[in-house]
Coordinates of C-alpha atoms in Angstrom, one line a residue:
M683 CA -30.7 -97.6 -89.4
S684 CA -32.3 -100.1 -91.4
T685 CA -30.8 -100.7 -94.7
A686 CA -33.4 -99.5 -96.5
I687 CA -33.3 -95.9 -95.0
Q688 CA -29.5 -95.7 -95.4
R689 CA -29.7 -96.8 -98.9
G690 CA -32.6 -94.3 -99.9
L691 CA -30.3 -91.2 -97.8
T692 CA -27.0 -92.2 -99.7
V693 CA -28.9 -92.4 -103.2
S694 CA -30.2 -89.1 -102.1
A695 CA -26.9 -87.5 -100.9
L696 CA -25.7 -88.6 -104.4
A697 CA -28.4 -86.5 -106.0
L698 CA -28.0 -83.4 -103.9
M699 CA -24.2 -83.8 -104.9
S700 CA -25.3 -83.7 -108.9
F701 CA -28.2 -81.0 -108.6
S702 CA -28.8 -78.8 -111.1
A703 CA -31.7 -76.8 -111.9
T704 CA -33.0 -79.1 -114.5
A705 CA -32.4 -82.2 -112.2
L706 CA -33.9 -82.0 -109.4
A707 CA -32.8 -84.4 -106.1
Q708 CA -35.1 -86.6 -105.0
T709 CA -35.6 -87.6 -101.3
P710 CA -36.4 -91.4 -100.8
P711 CA -40.2 -92.6 -100.4
D712 CA -41.6 -93.0 -96.7
V713 CA -38.6 -91.0 -95.3
L714 CA -39.0 -87.4 -94.7
A715 CA -35.6 -85.2 -94.9
V716 CA -36.5 -81.8 -93.0
G717 CA -34.4 -78.4 -93.2
Q718 CA -33.7 -77.5 -89.4
V719 CA -32.6 -73.8 -88.5
A720 CA -29.3 -75.2 -86.5
E721 CA -27.1 -78.1 -85.7
P722 CA -29.0 -79.6 -82.4
Q723 CA -26.9 -78.9 -79.0
S724 CA -28.2 -82.5 -77.7
L725 CA -31.2 -85.1 -77.6
D726 CA -31.0 -85.2 -74.1
P727 CA -34.7 -83.2 -73.6
H728 CA -33.9 -82.4 -70.3
A729 CA -30.5 -80.4 -71.4
V730 CA -31.8 -78.1 -73.9
T731 CA -33.7 -75.3 -74.6
A732 CA -34.4 -74.6 -77.9
T733 CA -37.4 -75.5 -80.5
N734 CA -35.3 -76.5 -82.7
D735 CA -33.9 -79.2 -80.4
F736 CA -37.5 -80.0 -79.3
R737 CA -38.6 -80.6 -82.9
I738 CA -36.5 -83.8 -82.6
T739 CA -37.0 -84.7 -79.1
V740 CA -40.7 -84.6 -79.4
N741 CA -40.7 -87.8 -82.1
L742 CA -38.2 -89.6 -79.7
Y743 CA -39.7 -89.3 -76.5
D744 CA -43.2 -89.3 -74.8
G745 CA -44.1 -87.8 -71.8
L746 CA -46.8 -88.4 -69.3
V747 CA -48.9 -86.1 -70.7
R748 CA -48.7 -84.1 -74.1
F749 CA -50.9 -81.3 -75.9
A750 CA -53.6 -82.4 -78.0
S751 CA -53.4 -82.2 -81.5
G752 CA -53.8 -78.7 -83.0
S753 CA -54.3 -77.3 -79.1
L754 CA -52.5 -76.3 -75.8
E755 CA -55.1 -78.6 -74.0
V756 CA -53.3 -81.2 -72.0
E757 CA -54.4 -84.9 -73.0
P758 CA -52.7 -88.6 -71.6
A759 CA -49.6 -89.8 -73.3
L760 CA -47.6 -92.5 -70.6
A761 CA -50.1 -91.6 -68.1
E762 CA -53.6 -93.0 -68.7
S763 CA -55.2 -90.5 -66.3
W764 CA -54.4 -88.9 -63.2
E765 CA -55.9 -87.1 -60.1
V766 CA -55.2 -84.1 -58.3
S767 CA -55.7 -83.9 -54.5
E768 CA -58.5 -81.3 -53.3
D769 CA -55.5 -78.8 -51.9
G770 CA -53.7 -79.3 -55.6
T771 CA -50.4 -80.6 -53.9
V772 CA -50.7 -83.6 -54.6
Y773 CA -50.9 -85.4 -58.6
T774 CA -51.5 -89.2 -58.9
F775 CA -51.0 -90.7 -62.4
N776 CA -52.0 -93.8 -63.8
L777 CA -49.3 -95.4 -66.2
R778 CA -49.9 -97.3 -69.4
E779 CA -48.7 -101.1 -68.7
G780 CA -46.6 -103.0 -71.2
I781 CA -44.4 -99.8 -72.7
T782 CA -40.8 -100.3 -73.1
F783 CA -38.0 -98.0 -74.1
H784 CA -36.1 -98.4 -77.4
D785 CA -33.7 -100.1 -75.5
G786 CA -36.3 -103.3 -74.2
T787 CA -36.3 -101.9 -70.9
A788 CA -39.2 -101.2 -69.2
F789 CA -41.1 -97.8 -68.8
N790 CA -43.1 -97.6 -65.0
A791 CA -43.1 -95.8 -62.0
E792 CA -39.3 -96.3 -61.3
A793 CA -38.4 -94.7 -64.5
V794 CA -40.5 -91.6 -63.7
K795 CA -39.1 -91.4 -60.4
F796 CA -35.5 -91.6 -62.0
N797 CA -36.3 -89.0 -64.6
F798 CA -37.2 -86.3 -62.0
D799 CA -35.0 -87.1 -59.2
R800 CA -32.1 -86.9 -61.8
M801 CA -33.2 -83.3 -62.8
L802 CA -34.0 -82.1 -59.2
N803 CA -32.1 -84.1 -56.9
E804 CA -28.4 -82.6 -56.6
D805 CA -27.6 -85.7 -54.7
H806 CA -28.9 -87.8 -57.6
P807 CA -26.5 -90.0 -58.7
Y808 CA -26.8 -89.0 -62.5
H809 CA -27.6 -85.4 -61.6
D810 CA -24.2 -84.7 -62.9
T811 CA -25.2 -85.7 -66.5
G812 CA -27.1 -82.2 -66.8
P813 CA -27.2 -79.6 -66.8
F814 CA -30.7 -78.9 -66.3
P815 CA -31.7 -75.3 -67.3
L816 CA -35.4 -75.4 -67.6
S817 CA -35.5 -77.9 -64.4
F818 CA -37.3 -74.8 -62.6
F819 CA -40.3 -75.9 -64.5
F820 CA -40.7 -78.5 -61.8
S821 CA -39.2 -76.6 -59.0
A822 CA -42.5 -77.0 -57.1
V823 CA -42.3 -80.9 -56.8
Q824 CA -40.8 -81.9 -53.5
E825 CA -40.8 -85.4 -54.1
V826 CA -41.7 -88.3 -56.6
E827 CA -43.6 -91.3 -54.6
V828 CA -43.8 -94.7 -56.5
V829 CA -46.9 -96.1 -55.0
D830 CA -46.5 -98.9 -57.3
A831 CA -44.9 -100.0 -60.8
S832 CA -48.0 -98.5 -62.5
T833 CA -48.8 -95.5 -60.3
V834 CA -46.8 -92.6 -59.6
R835 CA -47.5 -89.7 -57.3
F836 CA -45.9 -86.1 -57.4
H837 CA -46.0 -84.3 -53.9
L838 CA -45.8 -80.4 -54.6
D839 CA -44.8 -77.8 -52.2
E840 CA -47.8 -75.7 -52.8
P841 CA -50.6 -76.0 -55.4
Y842 CA -48.5 -75.4 -59.0
A843 CA -51.1 -74.7 -61.8
P844 CA -48.9 -74.7 -64.9
L845 CA -47.6 -78.2 -63.8
L846 CA -49.4 -80.2 -66.5
S847 CA -48.6 -77.9 -69.0
N848 CA -44.8 -78.2 -68.0
L849 CA -45.1 -81.9 -68.0
A850 CA -46.2 -81.9 -71.7
Y851 CA -43.6 -79.8 -72.5
P852 CA -40.4 -81.4 -74.1
T853 CA -38.4 -80.9 -70.8
G854 CA -41.3 -83.0 -69.3
L855 CA -40.2 -86.0 -71.8
L856 CA -39.2 -89.2 -70.5
V857 CA -35.5 -90.7 -71.3
S858 CA -34.5 -94.5 -70.6
P859 CA -32.5 -94.9 -67.0
A860 CA -30.5 -97.8 -68.3
A861 CA -29.3 -95.4 -71.2
V862 CA -28.4 -92.6 -69.1
E863 CA -26.4 -94.9 -66.8
E864 CA -24.9 -96.6 -69.7
Y865 CA -23.7 -93.0 -71.5
G866 CA -23.6 -90.9 -68.5
E867 CA -22.8 -87.1 -69.8
D868 CA -22.8 -88.5 -73.6
Y869 CA -26.5 -89.6 -73.1
G870 CA -27.5 -86.6 -75.3
R871 CA -25.6 -88.1 -78.3
N872 CA -27.2 -91.6 -77.4
P873 CA -31.0 -90.8 -76.9
V874 CA -33.4 -93.5 -75.9
G875 CA -37.2 -93.0 -75.5
T876 CA -40.5 -94.4 -75.9
G877 CA -41.6 -92.4 -79.0
P878 CA -42.7 -93.4 -82.5
Y879 CA -39.4 -92.6 -83.7
Q880 CA -35.8 -94.0 -82.4
F881 CA -32.7 -92.9 -82.8
T882 CA -30.0 -94.2 -85.4
T883 CA -27.4 -92.3 -86.0
W884 CA -26.1 -88.3 -85.5
E885 CA -23.5 -86.9 -88.2
A886 CA -22.3 -83.6 -86.9
N887 CA -23.2 -80.7 -88.8
R888 CA -25.0 -83.3 -91.9
Q889 CA -27.8 -85.1 -90.1
V890 CA -29.6 -86.8 -87.3
A891 CA -31.5 -89.7 -88.6
L892 CA -34.3 -91.3 -87.1
E893 CA -36.4 -94.4 -87.9
K894 CA -39.6 -95.9 -87.0
N895 CA -40.8 -97.6 -83.8
E896 CA -42.9 -100.3 -85.3
D897 CA -44.3 -101.2 -81.4
Y898 CA -45.2 -97.9 -80.6
W899 CA -48.0 -97.8 -78.3
D900 CA -49.9 -95.3 -79.8
G901 CA -50.1 -96.9 -83.6
E902 CA -47.2 -97.5 -86.0
P903 CA -45.5 -94.2 -87.5
G904 CA -46.4 -93.3 -91.2
L905 CA -42.7 -92.9 -91.9
E906 CA -40.1 -95.7 -91.9
G907 CA -37.7 -92.9 -91.1
V908 CA -36.8 -89.1 -90.5
V909 CA -33.9 -87.2 -91.1
F910 CA -33.2 -83.4 -89.8
R911 CA -30.6 -81.3 -91.4
P912 CA -29.2 -78.6 -90.0
I913 CA -29.2 -75.6 -92.6
T914 CA -28.3 -72.5 -90.8
D915 CA -28.9 -69.8 -93.6
G916 CA -32.4 -69.4 -94.5
N917 CA -32.1 -68.8 -98.0
A918 CA -30.0 -72.1 -98.3
R919 CA -33.0 -73.9 -96.8
V920 CA -35.4 -72.3 -99.3
N921 CA -32.8 -73.4 -102.0
E922 CA -32.6 -76.8 -100.9
M923 CA -36.3 -77.0 -100.7
L924 CA -36.7 -75.9 -104.1
S925 CA -33.9 -78.4 -105.0
G926 CA -35.7 -81.2 -103.7
G927 CA -33.1 -82.2 -101.3
I928 CA -35.7 -81.4 -98.2
D929 CA -39.7 -82.2 -98.0
L930 CA -39.8 -80.0 -95.0
M931 CA -38.2 -76.8 -94.4
V932 CA -39.5 -74.5 -91.1
E933 CA -39.1 -71.1 -90.3
V934 CA -39.4 -69.3 -94.1
P935 CA -37.9 -66.3 -94.4
P936 CA -40.9 -63.5 -94.7
D937 CA -39.4 -62.2 -98.2
L938 CA -39.6 -65.7 -99.5
V939 CA -43.0 -67.1 -98.3
S940 CA -44.7 -66.1 -101.7
T941 CA -41.9 -68.1 -103.3
F942 CA -44.0 -71.1 -102.6
D943 CA -47.2 -70.0 -102.1
E944 CA -47.4 -69.1 -105.8
D945 CA -45.9 -72.7 -106.7
P946 CA -48.5 -75.8 -106.8
T947 CA -45.5 -78.2 -106.0
F948 CA -45.3 -76.9 -102.3
V949 CA -47.7 -76.4 -99.9
V950 CA -47.4 -73.1 -97.3
H951 CA -48.6 -74.1 -93.4
E952 CA -48.8 -71.3 -91.1
Q953 CA -49.9 -71.9 -87.2
A954 CA -50.1 -69.0 -84.8
G955 CA -48.9 -70.2 -81.4
P956 CA -47.7 -68.3 -78.0
H957 CA -45.0 -66.4 -79.3
V958 CA -44.1 -62.7 -78.3
W959 CA -41.1 -60.4 -80.1
F960 CA -40.4 -57.6 -77.6
L961 CA -37.9 -55.2 -76.6
I962 CA -36.4 -55.0 -73.1
L963 CA -35.8 -51.7 -71.9
N964 CA -32.9 -51.2 -69.2
M965 CA -35.2 -49.4 -66.2
R966 CA -31.9 -49.5 -63.9
E967 CA -30.2 -46.3 -66.0
E968 CA -31.4 -43.4 -67.5
P969 CA -33.0 -42.9 -69.9
F970 CA -35.6 -45.9 -69.6
D971 CA -35.9 -45.2 -65.4
D972 CA -38.4 -42.8 -66.3
V973 CA -41.9 -44.3 -67.5
R974 CA -42.4 -41.4 -69.6
V975 CA -39.6 -42.6 -71.8
R976 CA -40.9 -46.4 -71.7
Q977 CA -44.2 -45.2 -73.0
A978 CA -42.7 -42.8 -75.6
V979 CA -40.5 -45.7 -77.2
N980 CA -43.6 -47.9 -77.4
Y981 CA -45.8 -44.8 -79.5
A982 CA -42.5 -44.5 -81.3
I983 CA -42.6 -47.7 -82.9
D984 CA -44.8 -48.3 -85.9
K985 CA -45.7 -52.2 -85.4
E986 CA -48.8 -52.4 -88.0
T987 CA -45.7 -51.4 -90.6
M988 CA -43.4 -53.7 -89.3
V989 CA -45.6 -56.9 -89.5
N990 CA -47.1 -55.7 -93.1
D991 CA -44.0 -54.3 -94.6
V992 CA -40.8 -55.6 -92.9
L993 CA -42.4 -59.2 -91.9
Q994 CA -44.6 -59.1 -94.8
G995 CA -48.0 -60.5 -93.0
T996 CA -46.2 -63.5 -91.4
A997 CA -46.5 -61.8 -87.6
T998 CA -49.4 -59.9 -86.2
V999 CA -49.6 -56.5 -84.1
A1000 CA -48.8 -57.7 -80.4
D1001 CA -50.1 -55.6 -77.5
S1002 CA -49.6 -57.9 -74.2
V1003 CA -47.0 -59.7 -72.5
V1004 CA -49.6 -62.9 -72.7
P1005 CA -49.9 -63.8 -76.5
P1006 CA -53.6 -64.1 -78.1
A1007 CA -52.9 -68.0 -78.4
F1008 CA -53.9 -68.3 -74.5
A1009 CA -57.2 -67.4 -75.6
W1010 CA -58.5 -68.2 -71.7
A1011 CA -56.2 -65.8 -70.4
Y1012 CA -55.6 -63.3 -72.7
N1013 CA -56.8 -59.5 -72.1
D1014 CA -58.4 -58.8 -75.2
Q1015 CA -59.8 -55.2 -73.6
L1016 CA -56.3 -54.4 -73.5
E1017 CA -55.7 -51.0 -75.3
G1018 CA -52.1 -51.1 -76.6
Y1019 CA -49.9 -48.2 -77.9
P1020 CA -50.8 -47.0 -80.9
H1021 CA -48.5 -45.5 -83.6
D1022 CA -48.3 -41.8 -82.4
P1023 CA -45.1 -39.8 -82.7
D1024 CA -46.4 -36.9 -81.6
R1025 CA -47.7 -38.0 -78.3
A1026 CA -44.0 -39.9 -78.3
R1027 CA -42.6 -36.5 -78.1
E1028 CA -44.8 -35.2 -75.8
L1029 CA -43.5 -37.9 -73.3
L1030 CA -40.1 -37.1 -73.6
E1031 CA -40.4 -33.3 -73.7
E1032 CA -42.0 -34.1 -70.4
A1033 CA -39.2 -36.5 -68.9
G1034 CA -36.9 -33.8 -70.0
Y1035 CA -35.6 -35.2 -73.4
G1036 CA -37.4 -32.6 -75.5
D1037 CA -33.4 -32.2 -77.4
G1038 CA -33.1 -35.8 -77.9
V1039 CA -31.6 -38.7 -76.2
D1040 CA -29.0 -41.5 -77.3
V1041 CA -29.1 -45.3 -76.3
T1042 CA -27.8 -48.0 -77.2
F1043 CA -29.6 -50.8 -79.1
L1044 CA -28.8 -54.5 -78.7
V1045 CA -29.9 -56.4 -82.2
T1046 CA -29.0 -60.2 -82.6
Q1047 CA -28.0 -61.6 -86.3
G1048 CA -30.7 -64.3 -85.8
G1049 CA -31.9 -66.7 -83.8
S1050 CA -35.4 -69.2 -83.6
G1051 CA -38.0 -67.2 -83.2
M1052 CA -36.3 -63.7 -83.7
L1053 CA -38.4 -63.7 -87.1
D1054 CA -36.0 -60.7 -88.7
P1055 CA -34.3 -59.0 -86.5
V1056 CA -31.7 -56.8 -88.1
A1057 CA -34.3 -55.7 -90.3
M1058 CA -36.8 -55.1 -87.3
G1059 CA -34.0 -53.6 -85.5
T1060 CA -33.5 -51.1 -88.5
A1061 CA -37.0 -50.0 -88.8
I1062 CA -37.2 -49.4 -85.1
Q1063 CA -34.2 -47.4 -85.1
A1064 CA -35.5 -45.3 -87.8
D1065 CA -39.1 -44.9 -85.8
L1066 CA -37.2 -43.8 -82.8
A1067 CA -35.0 -41.4 -84.4
E1068 CA -38.2 -39.7 -85.8
V1069 CA -39.3 -38.9 -82.3
G1070 CA -35.5 -37.6 -81.1
I1071 CA -34.3 -40.9 -79.5
N1072 CA -31.2 -41.9 -81.5
A1073 CA -30.4 -45.6 -81.0
E1074 CA -26.7 -46.8 -81.8
I1075 CA -27.3 -50.6 -83.3
E1076 CA -24.9 -52.8 -81.7
S1077 CA -25.1 -56.5 -83.1
Y1078 CA -23.9 -59.9 -82.3
E1079 CA -24.5 -63.6 -83.3
W1080 CA -27.2 -65.1 -81.3
N1081 CA -25.4 -67.3 -78.8
T1082 CA -22.8 -64.2 -78.1
Y1083 CA -26.2 -62.0 -78.0
L1084 CA -27.6 -64.3 -75.2
G1085 CA -24.6 -64.5 -73.1
I1086 CA -24.9 -60.7 -73.1
V1087 CA -28.6 -60.1 -72.7
N1088 CA -29.8 -62.8 -70.2
P1089 CA -27.3 -61.8 -67.5
G1090 CA -29.1 -58.4 -67.4
L1091 CA -28.5 -55.2 -69.5
E1092 CA -26.6 -52.8 -66.8
G1093 CA -23.7 -51.5 -68.3
E1094 CA -24.3 -53.3 -71.7
G1095 CA -27.2 -51.3 -73.3
H1096 CA -30.4 -49.5 -72.8
M1097 CA -32.8 -51.9 -75.1
A1098 CA -32.7 -55.4 -76.2
Q1099 CA -34.6 -57.7 -78.4
M1100 CA -36.1 -60.6 -77.6
S1101 CA -38.7 -63.3 -78.2
W1102 CA -40.5 -66.0 -76.4
M1103 CA -42.2 -69.0 -77.2
T1104 CA -44.3 -70.7 -74.2
N1105 CA -46.9 -73.3 -73.1
D1106 CA -48.4 -71.2 -70.1
P1107 CA -49.5 -67.9 -69.5
D1108 CA -47.4 -68.0 -66.5
T1109 CA -43.9 -68.4 -68.1
L1110 CA -42.9 -65.7 -69.9
P1111 CA -44.3 -62.8 -67.1
F1112 CA -43.3 -64.8 -64.0
L1113 CA -39.7 -65.4 -65.7
T1114 CA -39.2 -61.8 -67.0
L1115 CA -41.1 -59.6 -65.0
R1116 CA -40.8 -60.3 -61.4
T1117 CA -38.8 -58.8 -59.1
E1118 CA -37.5 -62.4 -57.6
A1119 CA -36.6 -63.3 -61.5
M1120 CA -33.9 -60.5 -61.7
P1121 CA -30.6 -61.9 -63.5
D1122 CA -28.6 -62.6 -60.1
N1123 CA -31.5 -65.0 -59.0
G1124 CA -31.4 -66.7 -62.3
G1125 CA -34.2 -65.3 -63.9
F1126 CA -34.4 -63.8 -67.3
N1127 CA -35.7 -60.2 -65.7
S1128 CA -32.7 -58.5 -68.0
G1129 CA -34.6 -55.0 -67.9
Y1130 CA -34.7 -55.0 -63.8
Y1131 CA -38.7 -54.6 -64.0
S1132 CA -40.0 -54.6 -60.4
N1133 CA -43.6 -54.0 -59.3
P1134 CA -45.2 -55.7 -56.0
E1135 CA -48.5 -55.7 -57.2
V1136 CA -47.3 -57.6 -60.5
D1137 CA -45.3 -59.9 -58.0
D1138 CA -48.4 -60.5 -55.8
L1139 CA -50.7 -61.2 -58.7
L1140 CA -48.4 -63.5 -60.6
E1141 CA -47.5 -65.8 -57.3
Q1142 CA -51.8 -65.8 -57.0
A1143 CA -52.1 -67.3 -59.9
R1144 CA -49.8 -70.2 -60.3
R1145 CA -51.3 -70.9 -57.0
S1146 CA -54.7 -71.0 -57.9
T1147 CA -56.1 -74.1 -59.6
D1148 CA -59.4 -72.8 -60.9
Q1149 CA -58.8 -71.3 -64.7
D1150 CA -61.4 -68.6 -64.2
D1151 CA -59.2 -67.0 -61.3
R1152 CA -55.8 -67.5 -63.1
A1153 CA -57.3 -65.6 -66.2
A1154 CA -58.7 -62.9 -64.0
L1155 CA -55.4 -62.4 -62.5
Y1156 CA -53.1 -62.4 -65.9
R1157 CA -55.6 -59.9 -67.5
E1158 CA -54.9 -57.6 -64.1
V1159 CA -51.2 -58.4 -64.8
Q1160 CA -51.2 -57.1 -68.2
E1161 CA -53.1 -53.9 -67.6
I1162 CA -50.4 -53.1 -65.2
V1163 CA -47.6 -54.1 -67.5
N1164 CA -49.2 -52.1 -70.4
E1165 CA -49.2 -48.8 -68.1
D1166 CA -45.6 -49.5 -66.8
A1167 CA -44.1 -50.2 -70.0
P1168 CA -41.2 -52.0 -69.0
L1169 CA -41.1 -53.6 -72.3
A1170 CA -42.0 -52.7 -76.0
I1171 CA -44.5 -55.3 -77.1
I1172 CA -44.1 -55.5 -81.3
A1173 CA -45.2 -58.9 -82.8
N1174 CA -46.5 -62.4 -82.3
W1175 CA -45.5 -64.8 -85.2
Q1176 CA -47.5 -66.4 -87.3
Q1177 CA -44.9 -69.7 -87.4
N1178 CA -44.5 -71.2 -90.7
A1179 CA -43.4 -74.0 -92.9
V1180 CA -43.2 -75.8 -96.4
T1181 CA -43.6 -79.1 -97.5
T1182 CA -43.8 -80.6 -101.1
T1183 CA -47.6 -82.1 -101.8
A1184 CA -46.0 -85.8 -101.5
V1185 CA -46.2 -85.1 -97.5
E1186 CA -49.3 -86.1 -96.4
N1187 CA -51.1 -85.6 -92.9
F1188 CA -48.9 -82.5 -92.0
A1189 CA -50.0 -79.6 -89.8
L1190 CA -47.9 -76.9 -87.8
E1191 CA -48.7 -77.2 -83.7
P1192 CA -49.6 -74.5 -81.4
S1193 CA -47.1 -75.5 -79.4
F1194 CA -44.5 -75.0 -81.9
L1195 CA -43.2 -78.6 -81.8
L1196 CA -43.1 -80.7 -85.2
D1197 CA -45.6 -83.8 -84.2
L1198 CA -44.4 -86.5 -87.2
H1199 CA -46.1 -89.1 -85.7
E1200 CA -49.1 -89.3 -88.6
V1201 CA -47.0 -88.0 -91.4
S1202 CA -46.4 -90.2 -94.2
K1203 CA -44.4 -89.6 -97.7
P1204 CA -46.0 -92.3 -100.0

């Protein structure tokens, strides 16, 4: 860490210690302090799955491609250009030359091959530096071929339309092979990329510090350094923001957004993205093995009240497993379930539950993208009770919750909350609704939905290289899933963040990533 950044942070820390309502702490000029929702798990981009970690890694690393600013369109990054074979099974990437990792080693085709072989090849000498939980994003890759130092070729076992989007996702970021070889399993604590900022220090439960990469290939970064501070409690993040201890906070609690909206010293940023908040319904057990009961749940929930009152306008009503952020694939003709308690009661009567039914409802206490899960769970419980579904809530800490829900709901509960933030319309339905995505097979189909027609449409969609054809297939999937109702789809989050007015050139991205390359704070 540079002396200037270190001195500035020390001043800031001392100021924080002496904070009072009348003597605000100040972060140093040219250093951005970011309030994160949790301590990162690792800074190895191949080993993590959480947006909380991705917000740091995208500033340390580059991928072959990236999402263009303000969109989910893929544009060149470390690959200047690429060609795709006519049959869609060979991608040839032409790499930028003269780029080095932060440790001074060369970025080239051999480095690209090392990265993907490490994730995908169990015989690779550094495969045991994993795990690599999202490596299935690249499961269609049969071989990565080094053509020459600046050309690398991906051979796929079949056409795979989401490949470029997945390469732009943080799991496709490229790490320094030399650093992996040096640090082994500890690489995640000693990250080395080619990105606009380079790692300096990680103080557990306090902060991760980065400083600018003055030789960055895409132009000098706007800040001397960035400090990511884990502040898990939303109210505590707000207090730090109000006190001047941080310059930027993410995931503002819905009931506190107005606090910043009304204060001219802050700027509230909002951006829609591909997020879906939903309930998983356990179709392997009664009563949700009956489609009429699943549809009754969908009719019973008052989604308008949920987004307007519980979430106070920080989300919009959702109807589809493909969020509207994927405009080209979203089915805007889909007729979702309106709030209709009378229709819900009729369906329950037809299904033999006219006298009511008891269910277990799993609720998380937090989690990135989970919005306000306890309040939302309580509101849903009340809506269901109105039509005769008596939901008993069981509440768990996030990581414990995932350990119960992800392996499948059988024997654990009848319904559970979940949310996904994705980079391609394929991701959510392919991983949560396909027959082959049952938890026993390593997927996330925790409610055990199975419809061969949906399976076939999803397989066709990922093999098609024509976006119009893919869109038509996804729209058909959405109609079938809406009718089968394996989920109760509730809300699309309008992600938010707050900065002080001193922060310049900041914008939230539809990808939910935190691009700080051009941000400045004079």
